[in-house]
XYZ file of C-alpha atoms in Angstrom:
654
model
C -9.618 15.463 32.496
C -10.072 19.208 31.458
C -8.520 20.298 34.836
C -5.305 18.450 33.997
C -2.412 20.500 33.080
C -1.898 20.305 29.190
C -5.142 18.838 28.666
C -6.367 19.895 25.032
C -8.937 17.475 23.930
C -10.578 13.942 24.441
C -12.208 11.987 21.746
C -14.264 8.650 22.171
C -12.016 5.571 21.329
C -12.641 3.812 18.113
C -11.296 0.565 16.432
C -9.320 0.417 13.284
C -8.525 -2.504 11.176
C -5.412 -3.920 9.525
C -5.187 -3.227 5.940
C -3.935 -6.788 4.603
C 11.491 -11.752 -2.887
C 10.752 -10.300 -5.889
C 9.704 -6.704 -5.451
C 13.038 -5.207 -4.463
C 14.408 -6.273 -7.913
C 11.151 -5.230 -9.546
C 11.509 -1.708 -8.189
C 15.152 -1.602 -9.331
C 16.931 -2.566 -6.060
C 19.805 -5.082 -6.308
C 22.646 -6.159 -4.096
C 24.999 -5.395 -6.784
C 23.954 -2.269 -8.508
C 20.840 0.020 -8.804
C 19.360 2.304 -6.281
C 20.697 0.200 -3.349
C 24.157 0.871 -4.585
C 24.738 4.458 -2.639
C 22.433 3.968 0.247
C 24.211 1.133 2.352
C 20.775 -0.572 2.418
C 19.419 2.006 4.815
C 21.862 1.103 7.447
C 21.347 3.278 10.558
C 17.894 4.318 9.863
C 15.137 3.382 12.189
C 11.583 2.407 10.772
C 8.828 2.261 13.336
C 6.230 -0.414 12.554
C 2.799 0.114 14.138
C 0.819 -3.281 13.485
C 0.260 -6.706 15.303
C 3.843 -7.014 16.727
C 6.650 -9.240 15.385
C 7.928 -12.852 15.279
C 11.514 -11.968 16.653
C 12.997 -15.262 15.927
C 12.237 -15.361 12.169
C 15.481 -15.533 10.142
C 14.426 -12.262 8.390
C 15.139 -10.371 11.679
C 18.604 -11.715 12.344
C 21.144 -9.174 13.012
C 23.891 -10.359 10.759
C 25.865 -7.395 9.348
C 23.867 -5.070 11.364
C 25.540 -2.012 13.350
C 24.423 -1.090 16.739
C 21.440 1.161 17.201
C 22.213 4.807 16.246
C 23.406 7.057 19.142
C 20.275 9.032 18.932
C 18.065 6.085 19.808
C 16.150 6.169 23.164
C 13.851 3.324 22.674
C 14.363 -0.125 24.098
C 12.659 -3.745 24.432
C 9.790 -3.336 26.740
C 8.254 -6.602 25.851
C 8.248 -10.040 27.381
C 8.938 -13.094 25.308
C 11.817 -12.084 23.353
C 14.957 -10.141 23.360
C 15.938 -7.335 20.849
C 19.048 -7.377 18.811
C 20.615 -4.840 16.303
C 17.814 -5.627 13.759
C 14.767 -5.102 16.307
C 16.065 -2.445 18.462
C 12.696 -1.589 20.338
C 9.431 -3.391 21.083
C 6.410 -2.349 22.968
C 2.805 -3.462 23.172
C -0.223 -0.887 23.834
C -3.570 -2.716 24.792
C -6.537 -0.389 25.975
C -3.860 2.098 27.831
C -1.685 -0.890 29.526
C 1.449 -2.359 28.558
C 1.298 -5.738 26.313
C 3.755 -8.042 25.015
C 4.867 -7.218 21.342
C 4.930 -10.711 20.081
C 2.760 -11.367 16.834
C -0.043 -13.745 16.941
C -1.479 -12.879 13.707
C 1.143 -12.554 11.128
C 0.355 -9.151 9.575
C 3.049 -7.320 11.688
C 5.858 -9.911 10.885
C 4.940 -9.640 6.935
C 4.965 -5.889 6.932
C 8.073 -5.337 9.142
C 10.125 -7.891 6.847
C 8.986 -6.278 3.802
C 10.001 -2.905 4.928
C 13.573 -3.960 6.462
C 13.869 -7.874 6.561
C 17.440 -9.024 6.355
C 18.576 -11.125 3.736
C 17.324 -14.726 3.770
C 18.454 -17.380 1.224
C 16.042 -19.955 -0.266
C 12.660 -18.214 0.845
C 9.592 -19.743 -0.534
C 6.109 -20.696 -0.071
C 5.267 -24.174 -0.677
C 8.239 -24.406 -2.901
C 6.976 -21.653 -5.018
C 8.803 -18.122 -5.891
C 12.060 -19.558 -4.443
C 14.686 -16.914 -3.966
C 16.601 -14.563 -1.921
C 14.176 -12.420 0.383
C 14.680 -9.177 1.867
C 13.089 -5.955 2.713
C 13.348 -2.682 0.809
C 15.908 -1.457 3.440
C 17.573 -4.623 4.756
C 20.109 -2.780 6.865
C 17.564 -0.497 8.519
C 16.545 -1.023 12.073
C 13.063 -1.908 13.304
C 11.121 -0.472 16.285
C 8.074 -2.640 16.829
C 4.798 -1.111 18.293
C 2.018 -3.457 18.734
C -1.446 -1.924 18.749
C -3.549 -4.597 17.196
C -4.959 -7.599 19.088
C -7.094 -10.418 18.062
C -10.142 -10.491 17.834
C -10.425 -6.701 18.889
C -8.559 -4.819 16.057
C -6.386 -1.806 16.794
C -7.828 0.823 19.088
C -7.652 4.832 18.120
C -6.056 5.648 21.624
C -3.392 2.903 21.276
C -2.463 3.909 17.892
C -1.953 7.448 19.079
C 0.040 6.316 22.096
C 2.270 4.176 19.851
C 3.021 7.115 17.695
C 3.710 9.191 20.446
C 6.178 6.712 21.876
C 7.860 6.088 18.612
C 8.363 9.879 18.426
C 9.980 9.914 21.752
C 12.133 6.885 21.036
C 13.432 8.634 17.879
C 12.340 6.527 14.924
C 12.976 8.241 11.487
C 9.922 6.565 9.515
C 6.658 5.413 10.631
C 4.946 2.314 8.667
C 1.241 2.303 9.370
C -0.549 -0.663 7.569
C -3.810 0.096 9.519
C -7.058 1.537 8.559
C -8.560 4.831 8.747
C -11.998 6.187 7.718
C -12.590 8.050 4.495
C -14.981 10.507 6.025
C -13.229 10.892 9.324
C -12.220 14.510 10.374
C -8.494 14.858 10.850
C -9.163 15.585 14.573
C -10.964 12.179 14.930
C -8.125 10.423 13.217
C -5.250 9.139 15.581
C -2.993 8.677 12.515
C -3.555 12.133 11.283
C -2.870 13.681 14.711
C 0.089 11.442 15.727
C 1.550 11.892 12.235
C 1.397 15.619 12.371
C 3.355 15.669 15.568
C 5.855 13.228 13.757
C 6.306 15.360 10.868
C 7.050 18.450 13.146
C 9.943 16.273 14.497
C 11.225 15.390 10.993
C 9.741 11.874 11.177
C 8.104 10.564 7.806
C 4.861 8.929 8.095
C 3.392 6.157 5.420
C 0.099 4.648 5.745
C -2.045 2.155 3.809
C -4.727 3.917 1.445
C -7.338 1.033 2.312
C -8.596 -2.077 0.750
C -12.158 -0.692 -0.258
C -11.705 -0.386 -3.813
C -12.660 -0.174 -6.634
C -15.342 2.125 -4.979
C -14.428 5.880 -5.278
C -14.166 8.048 -2.350
C -12.671 5.204 -0.319
C -9.328 6.403 0.272
C -7.985 6.478 3.822
C -5.446 8.639 5.488
C -5.783 11.573 3.097
C -4.118 14.295 5.344
C -1.435 15.943 3.351
C 1.348 15.169 5.655
C 0.831 11.356 5.349
C 1.762 9.604 2.340
C -1.114 7.338 1.609
C 0.047 4.146 -0.496
C -2.093 2.250 -2.813
C -1.553 -1.356 -4.104
C -0.427 -2.521 -7.351
C 0.180 -6.029 -8.935
C 3.659 -7.374 -10.021
C 4.378 -9.407 -13.219
C 4.962 -12.620 -11.336
C 2.272 -15.235 -11.092
C 1.903 -18.649 -9.373
C 0.147 -20.391 -12.289
C -2.612 -22.741 -11.753
C -4.595 -22.888 -14.953
C -8.136 -24.367 -15.144
C -8.761 -26.757 -18.008
C -12.378 -27.463 -18.737
C -13.813 -30.479 -20.565
C -14.562 -28.481 -23.710
C -10.880 -27.776 -23.987
C -11.122 -24.208 -22.556
C -8.109 -23.185 -20.459
C -8.197 -20.361 -17.936
C -5.359 -18.716 -15.971
C -5.486 -18.862 -12.422
C -3.126 -18.922 -9.333
C -2.456 -20.917 -6.244
C 0.579 -21.481 -4.007
C -0.095 -25.067 -3.152
C 0.916 -27.078 -6.259
C 1.214 -30.602 -5.200
C 3.140 -32.929 -7.576
C 0.678 -35.924 -6.469
C -2.197 -34.139 -8.182
C -3.063 -35.865 -11.496
C -3.728 -32.804 -13.820
C -4.346 -35.142 -16.852
C -7.514 -36.596 -15.422
C -10.660 -34.658 -15.885
C -12.801 -34.589 -12.570
C -16.564 -33.964 -12.266
C -17.265 -30.125 -11.798
C -19.918 -28.951 -9.345
C -21.107 -25.594 -8.233
C -22.893 -25.751 -5.150
C -24.699 -22.404 -5.544
C -26.259 -23.504 -8.716
C -29.679 -23.506 -7.311
C -29.535 -20.410 -5.295
C -28.094 -21.490 -2.059
C -25.974 -18.292 -1.256
C -23.884 -19.921 1.590
C -23.070 -22.670 -0.545
C -21.947 -20.624 -3.475
C -19.483 -19.076 -1.180
C -18.386 -22.533 0.255
C -18.951 -21.416 3.833
C -18.603 -23.790 6.872
C -21.542 -26.136 6.880
C -22.928 -25.311 3.304
C -21.614 -28.467 1.840
C -22.789 -30.945 4.327
C -25.589 -32.098 2.163
C -24.164 -31.568 -1.380
C -22.230 -34.265 -3.150
C -18.746 -32.760 -3.771
C -16.596 -36.157 -3.192
C -13.641 -36.490 -5.531
C -15.067 -33.497 -7.539
C -13.771 -30.065 -8.305
C -15.805 -27.512 -6.453
C -16.540 -24.003 -7.646
C -16.839 -21.113 -5.109
C -17.392 -17.505 -5.221
C -14.802 -15.344 -3.495
C -15.959 -13.471 -0.442
C -17.515 -13.893 2.893
C -14.773 -15.852 4.345
C -11.112 -16.242 3.408
C -10.315 -18.177 0.409
C -7.986 -20.678 2.225
C -11.024 -21.342 4.731
C -13.117 -22.202 1.694
C -10.514 -24.724 0.761
C -10.577 -26.349 4.152
C -14.621 -26.695 3.893
C -14.006 -28.239 0.511
C -11.412 -30.620 1.778
C -13.412 -31.576 4.692
C -16.423 -32.383 2.503
C -14.433 -34.692 0.273
C -13.696 -32.326 -2.600
C -10.713 -33.167 -4.752
C -9.771 -29.815 -5.856
C -11.319 -26.041 -5.711
C -11.744 -23.210 -8.122
C -12.310 -19.570 -6.546
C -14.166 -17.114 -8.845
C -13.783 -13.410 -8.238
C -16.858 -11.509 -7.669
C -17.340 -8.452 -10.288
C -15.688 -5.815 -8.261
C -12.606 -8.000 -7.549
C -12.090 -8.249 -11.401
C -8.890 -9.373 -12.540
C -7.009 -9.383 -9.251
C -5.993 -12.940 -8.332
C -4.225 -14.493 -5.295
C -1.541 -17.191 -4.891
C -2.469 -18.523 -1.597
C -1.171 -21.404 0.509
C -4.489 -23.612 0.393
C -4.945 -27.109 1.900
C -5.832 -28.705 -1.481
C -5.254 -28.382 -5.170
C -6.942 -24.983 -6.001
C -7.099 -22.124 -8.558
C -8.067 -18.840 -8.063
C -9.476 -17.192 -11.359
C -10.827 -13.578 -12.555
C -14.300 -12.698 -12.611
C -14.635 -12.940 -16.313
C -12.995 -16.426 -16.345
C -15.357 -17.371 -13.591
C -18.398 -16.629 -15.333
C -17.069 -18.708 -18.342
C -16.536 -21.773 -15.865
C -19.866 -21.026 -14.088
C -21.548 -20.896 -17.629
C -19.959 -24.177 -18.585
C -21.406 -25.766 -15.554
C -24.791 -24.339 -16.239
C -25.064 -25.555 -19.871
C -23.430 -28.825 -19.676
C -25.084 -31.988 -18.007
C -21.559 -33.507 -17.202
C -19.179 -30.922 -16.695
C -15.580 -31.737 -16.060
C -12.445 -29.884 -15.058
C -8.973 -30.139 -13.785
C -5.949 -27.990 -12.738
C -2.661 -27.665 -14.488
C -0.080 -26.398 -12.139
C 2.978 -24.601 -13.896
C 4.670 -22.919 -10.920
C 6.400 -19.547 -10.895
C 5.951 -17.415 -13.993
C 7.152 -13.908 -14.969
C 6.194 -11.446 -17.688
C 2.542 -11.099 -16.808
C 0.683 -8.351 -18.588
C -0.662 -5.766 -17.809
C 1.983 -4.768 -14.950
C 1.895 -3.096 -12.828
C -1.928 -2.683 -12.563
C -3.879 -1.143 -9.561
C -5.195 -3.818 -7.463
C -9.026 -4.309 -7.523
C -9.196 -3.908 -3.955
C -6.905 -0.725 -3.655
C -9.018 2.162 -2.357
C -9.524 5.164 -4.679
C -10.081 8.840 -4.391
C -11.300 11.493 -4.604
C -10.307 12.141 -1.084
C -13.365 13.350 1.072
C -11.858 15.341 3.704
C -8.592 17.147 2.629
C -10.138 19.823 0.582
C -9.322 18.313 -2.796
C -5.649 16.903 -2.612
C -4.927 14.019 -4.712
C -4.843 10.758 -2.810
C -3.525 7.902 -2.780
C -0.172 9.507 -3.496
C 1.644 6.411 -5.077
C 1.367 2.878 -5.594
C 3.688 -0.064 -4.441
C 3.387 -3.764 -4.955
C 0.772 -5.049 -2.864
C -0.549 -8.234 -4.442
C 0.935 -11.743 -3.675
C 3.823 -10.380 -1.737
C 6.208 -12.940 -0.253
C 7.564 -12.070 3.204
C 8.034 -13.559 6.711
C 5.361 -15.487 8.336
C 5.225 -16.515 12.116
C 3.576 -19.902 11.096
C 4.011 -22.623 8.653
C 1.484 -22.767 5.808
C -0.208 -25.126 3.550
C -1.981 -28.635 3.969
C 0.786 -30.056 6.411
C 1.967 -26.935 8.633
C 4.825 -27.974 10.932
C 5.012 -26.404 14.423
C 8.777 -26.835 14.117
C 9.276 -24.937 10.884
C 11.610 -21.795 11.399
C 12.033 -20.194 7.920
C 8.302 -19.635 7.146
C 7.066 -17.388 4.537
C 3.651 -16.430 3.048
C 1.986 -14.556 0.195
C -0.108 -11.720 1.419
C -2.137 -9.087 -0.593
C -3.382 -5.505 0.428
C -2.516 -1.864 0.757
C -0.902 -3.246 4.030
C 1.641 -4.965 1.955
C 2.206 -1.991 -0.311
C 2.813 0.458 2.508
C 6.237 -1.111 3.840
C 7.548 -1.125 0.299
C 7.555 2.732 0.681
C 8.521 2.994 4.110
C 11.556 1.004 3.255
C 12.368 3.401 0.235
C 12.056 6.385 2.617
C 14.662 4.711 4.791
C 17.052 4.579 1.705
C 16.268 8.221 1.082
C 16.789 9.092 4.681
C 20.297 7.351 4.568
C 21.444 9.590 1.574
C 19.589 12.799 2.402
C 19.338 12.760 6.262
C 18.595 16.626 6.209
C 15.442 16.464 3.888
C 12.253 17.410 5.451
C 9.474 14.871 5.356
C 7.780 17.249 2.726
C 10.870 16.947 0.566
C 10.924 13.240 0.809
C 7.321 13.033 0.070
C 7.868 15.379 -3.150
C 10.615 13.069 -4.227
C 8.631 9.922 -4.027
C 5.611 11.637 -5.851
C 7.299 13.383 -8.627
C 9.527 10.386 -9.524
C 6.675 7.876 -9.520
C 5.977 6.092 -13.020
C 2.453 6.296 -14.338
C 3.236 3.904 -17.346
C 3.426 0.316 -17.039
C 6.246 -2.159 -18.377
C 4.827 -1.758 -21.909
C 4.656 1.938 -21.936
C 0.936 2.182 -21.338
C -1.014 4.254 -18.681
C -1.245 1.664 -15.686
C -4.412 -0.416 -15.918
C -7.012 -0.906 -13.248
C -7.186 -4.513 -12.060
C -11.009 -4.269 -11.832
C -11.373 -3.924 -15.578
C -7.974 -4.135 -16.949
C -8.836 -0.851 -18.875
C -6.823 2.373 -18.062
C -7.026 3.343 -14.460
C -8.034 6.851 -13.683
C -5.821 9.085 -11.764
C -7.781 8.692 -8.488
C -6.707 5.072 -8.428
C -3.140 5.384 -9.333
C -2.083 8.558 -7.778
C 1.236 9.828 -9.248
C 1.876 5.979 -10.325
C 4.257 3.293 -9.146
C 6.916 4.200 -6.607
C 10.403 4.550 -8.260
C 13.339 4.296 -5.717
C 15.991 5.302 -8.209
C 14.056 8.576 -9.299
C 13.230 9.339 -5.500
C 16.909 9.265 -4.597
C 17.557 12.006 -7.001
C 14.637 13.798 -7.762
C 16.225 17.238 -9.113
C 13.556 19.479 -7.753
C 11.382 19.195 -4.469
C 8.209 20.759 -3.392
C 9.056 21.546 0.069
C 6.766 22.772 2.928
C 7.281 24.011 6.534
C 5.560 22.320 9.594
C 3.789 25.864 10.075
C 2.252 25.317 6.596
C -0.005 22.545 7.870
C -1.556 24.721 10.456
C -2.235 27.163 7.993
C -3.748 24.596 5.646
C -5.924 23.387 8.552
C -7.278 26.791 9.096
C -7.523 27.374 5.467
C -9.860 24.227 4.753
C -12.294 25.312 7.509
C -11.243 23.942 10.774
C -12.050 26.166 13.754
C -9.561 27.010 16.534
C -10.728 24.223 18.823
C -10.281 21.798 16.155
C -6.916 22.978 14.950
C -5.756 23.009 18.614
C -6.612 19.392 18.852
C -4.429 18.619 15.775
C -1.850 20.772 16.725
C -1.639 19.722 20.368
C -1.063 23.193 21.327
C -3.272 26.258 21.484
C -3.963 27.914 18.047
C -5.858 30.680 16.858
C -6.518 30.731 13.079
C -6.826 34.527 13.241
C -3.167 34.731 13.721
C -2.262 32.196 11.373
C -1.860 32.612 7.407
C -4.613 30.391 6.039
C -3.467 28.126 3.006
C -6.315 26.722 0.956
C -5.815 23.148 -0.276
C -4.984 24.465 -3.730
C -2.205 26.716 -2.603
C -0.659 24.070 -0.311
C 2.848 23.440 -1.762
C 1.911 19.905 -2.686
C 3.656 17.878 -5.419
C 0.535 17.133 -7.198
C -2.205 19.306 -8.489
C -6.046 18.478 -8.042
C -9.126 20.417 -8.978
C -12.743 20.360 -9.312
C -14.111 22.114 -12.390
C -17.720 22.714 -13.372
C -20.058 25.437 -14.819
C -19.544 27.667 -11.867
C -15.891 27.124 -11.212
C -14.418 27.017 -14.773
C -10.842 27.766 -13.871
C -8.411 27.601 -10.884
C -4.898 28.874 -10.273
C -2.342 27.169 -8.131
C 0.966 28.806 -6.678
C 3.959 26.287 -6.489
C 7.679 26.581 -5.207
C 10.392 24.145 -6.035
C 13.723 23.908 -4.362
C 16.793 22.750 -6.292
C 18.309 19.483 -4.751
C 20.016 18.369 -8.019
C 23.002 20.075 -9.617
C 24.102 23.499 -8.791
C 23.542 24.890 -12.332
C 20.585 23.321 -13.990
C 17.902 24.488 -16.629
C 14.334 23.013 -16.583
C 11.871 23.487 -19.328
C 8.230 22.494 -19.007
C 6.504 19.692 -20.684
C 2.566 19.557 -20.229
C 0.091 16.694 -20.841
C -3.147 18.509 -20.577
C -6.134 16.797 -19.169
C -8.953 16.159 -21.549
C -11.203 19.302 -21.713
C -8.743 21.324 -19.620
C -6.075 24.132 -20.761
C -2.949 24.370 -18.697
C -1.077 27.910 -18.488
C 2.019 28.703 -16.445
C 3.364 32.021 -15.475
C 6.781 30.860 -16.646
C 7.893 27.839 -19.002
C 11.652 27.721 -17.730
C 13.268 27.612 -14.564
C 17.041 28.446 -14.207
C 19.006 27.379 -11.094
C 22.499 28.572 -10.165
C 22.979 26.780 -6.825
C 21.682 23.871 -4.632
C 18.872 25.044 -2.199
C 17.642 27.951 -4.536
C 13.825 28.355 -5.076
C 11.736 29.258 -7.995
C 8.105 29.899 -7.619
C 5.488 30.004 -10.523
C 1.700 29.732 -11.107
C -0.491 27.218 -12.848
C -3.787 27.842 -14.309
C -6.314 25.323 -15.048
C -9.220 26.255 -17.301
C -11.949 24.450 -18.774
C -11.716 24.235 -22.576
C -13.708 22.212 -25.042
C -15.679 19.076 -24.066
C -14.795 16.475 -21.608
C -17.631 14.700 -22.795
C -19.065 12.141 -20.240
C -15.662 12.042 -18.273
C -16.168 12.344 -14.533
C -12.205 12.692 -14.192
C -9.332 13.275 -16.287
C -5.557 12.766 -16.087
C -2.825 15.225 -16.901
C 0.930 15.973 -15.978
C 3.203 18.747 -15.648
C 7.007 18.034 -16.023
C 9.791 20.173 -15.568
C 12.525 18.626 -17.675
C 16.342 19.248 -17.416
C 19.292 17.021 -19.098
C 19.158 15.114 -15.847
C 15.953 15.178 -14.316
C 12.357 14.822 -14.943
C 10.118 16.302 -12.071
C 6.464 15.270 -12.815
C 3.497 16.407 -11.050
C 0.169 14.560 -11.630
C -2.733 16.906 -12.667
C -5.954 15.342 -11.444
C -9.368 16.966 -12.446
C -12.891 16.065 -11.130
C -15.867 17.400 -13.343
C -19.047 17.998 -11.496
């Protein structure tokens, strides 16, 4: 291979995993007003979805009111099994270096594609729950589908790289990648990092899932600064299925299957199959209930080991009347409204322990499930999903990741198959609730499409800055966003800048911009050698001829530092570009992290024209005590009469 003209580098192939109606309104998007108003719903923008393919005949992908593909579009349908239209304007499958159909046999790709750019569908629901109008974040954007994930093999790195390369050639504007990376992978080993760097150089914006390995620290995926890493948050909607115990205690739970035939007034015997130490029975895995009497009983199961819906099938096959799924400790308060095959409720770890203790200390425990349908106003909201991967990032030199949060818990979107206890093969308008940073990512890629429509000449770095500096770190009650693992305040390495804010991102006032060459200088600056940077850049690079840029000095919209007794201060240089009003004055507002002093070279920025740039320095110094804190959160805001430009400050104490 080395003899082939243009050869730069070869890497052994690796497998990657998938990161698995209400949310547009929740984020301020409305058919009649709000941030959708001036964006034409993303019309003409092309979102490339790299995933499991698509169920093209779903109503979410009809091309009603859709214009033809833009003139720049060079892609086409290269997939057997379905024809493209003005919504799906390209489709191609990549499997082990060969062409493959782009039809979705999993559901994941269909779900994320409709979340990003699904068209409006009336009367969307899951088993009668959450009924309303479904749509993606950019319902008039076009979709280009690149299937790289195949059951049961996963998603190969070489296919991911080939798909990104094809998407660049085809002319997509946004890349949406709800696929895993590895927290400790070097950039030159990561096909998403390599491919996305090439995409950014062509003006294409890459979004990727931060990962589902939370709440453990240092688990965030896709931490390259040119990729927007998206964490998952909850919404204030719940499909309520409360557990009522024989002692009168009532505990909150969720389930999408809420049969009217179930008699919630009758208490049934309650049994925990794992009561005597049988681990398989405690998880209700297949075969574990064969010799346990669960007939016409409510069965208590730990979450984990297999899908919760599969547990329901096991309980139902064993004769159980209903099921309660208890979160494991690390799953905390994040619960799922899934399409079960029997009456069920999914409860938090804390409430699950109350139920388990009730079983342990009562000779004849009983329970029932009370179904209350769709509820709004759940608090705290948004909260970081317990599963959402956390920083600090391991490989990027200290840049804050994830960048932002987006809704990723119980997201209703298109599904290729009917769900629930009696699925119909003839059903066509099928939706499902899914959870994961996979579901959060297409929310942001759709929002990027809206920004691209309004600001077609903005660089990917400018769009990234607009999203980060406009994000909201407060929940609906004005408190710092909570962590779904504990319901306590989340640290900044869980939230990043906070919840994505479409309206703010469309009009950020100032942006922290970067050139494509800055990323090459950054790679040299954080210690990659000539060979490794060449692999990333896909062209020969000598770091001796490049201006090296440290992670701290990269013009990133967030500020992150590790401070200790030997590194008690650090200075950052930043440059902002005016994209707001021609004449605007900004004053600084600082929320200092605990134990850290923040000083600036200037406390006022005056602009007289659009496109004007101003530079300043930020010095972070240890001051006083940070106690036992391992991390601290702060914020640097530039405030004018029209705009608030917020940069999160993340501190690690070592």
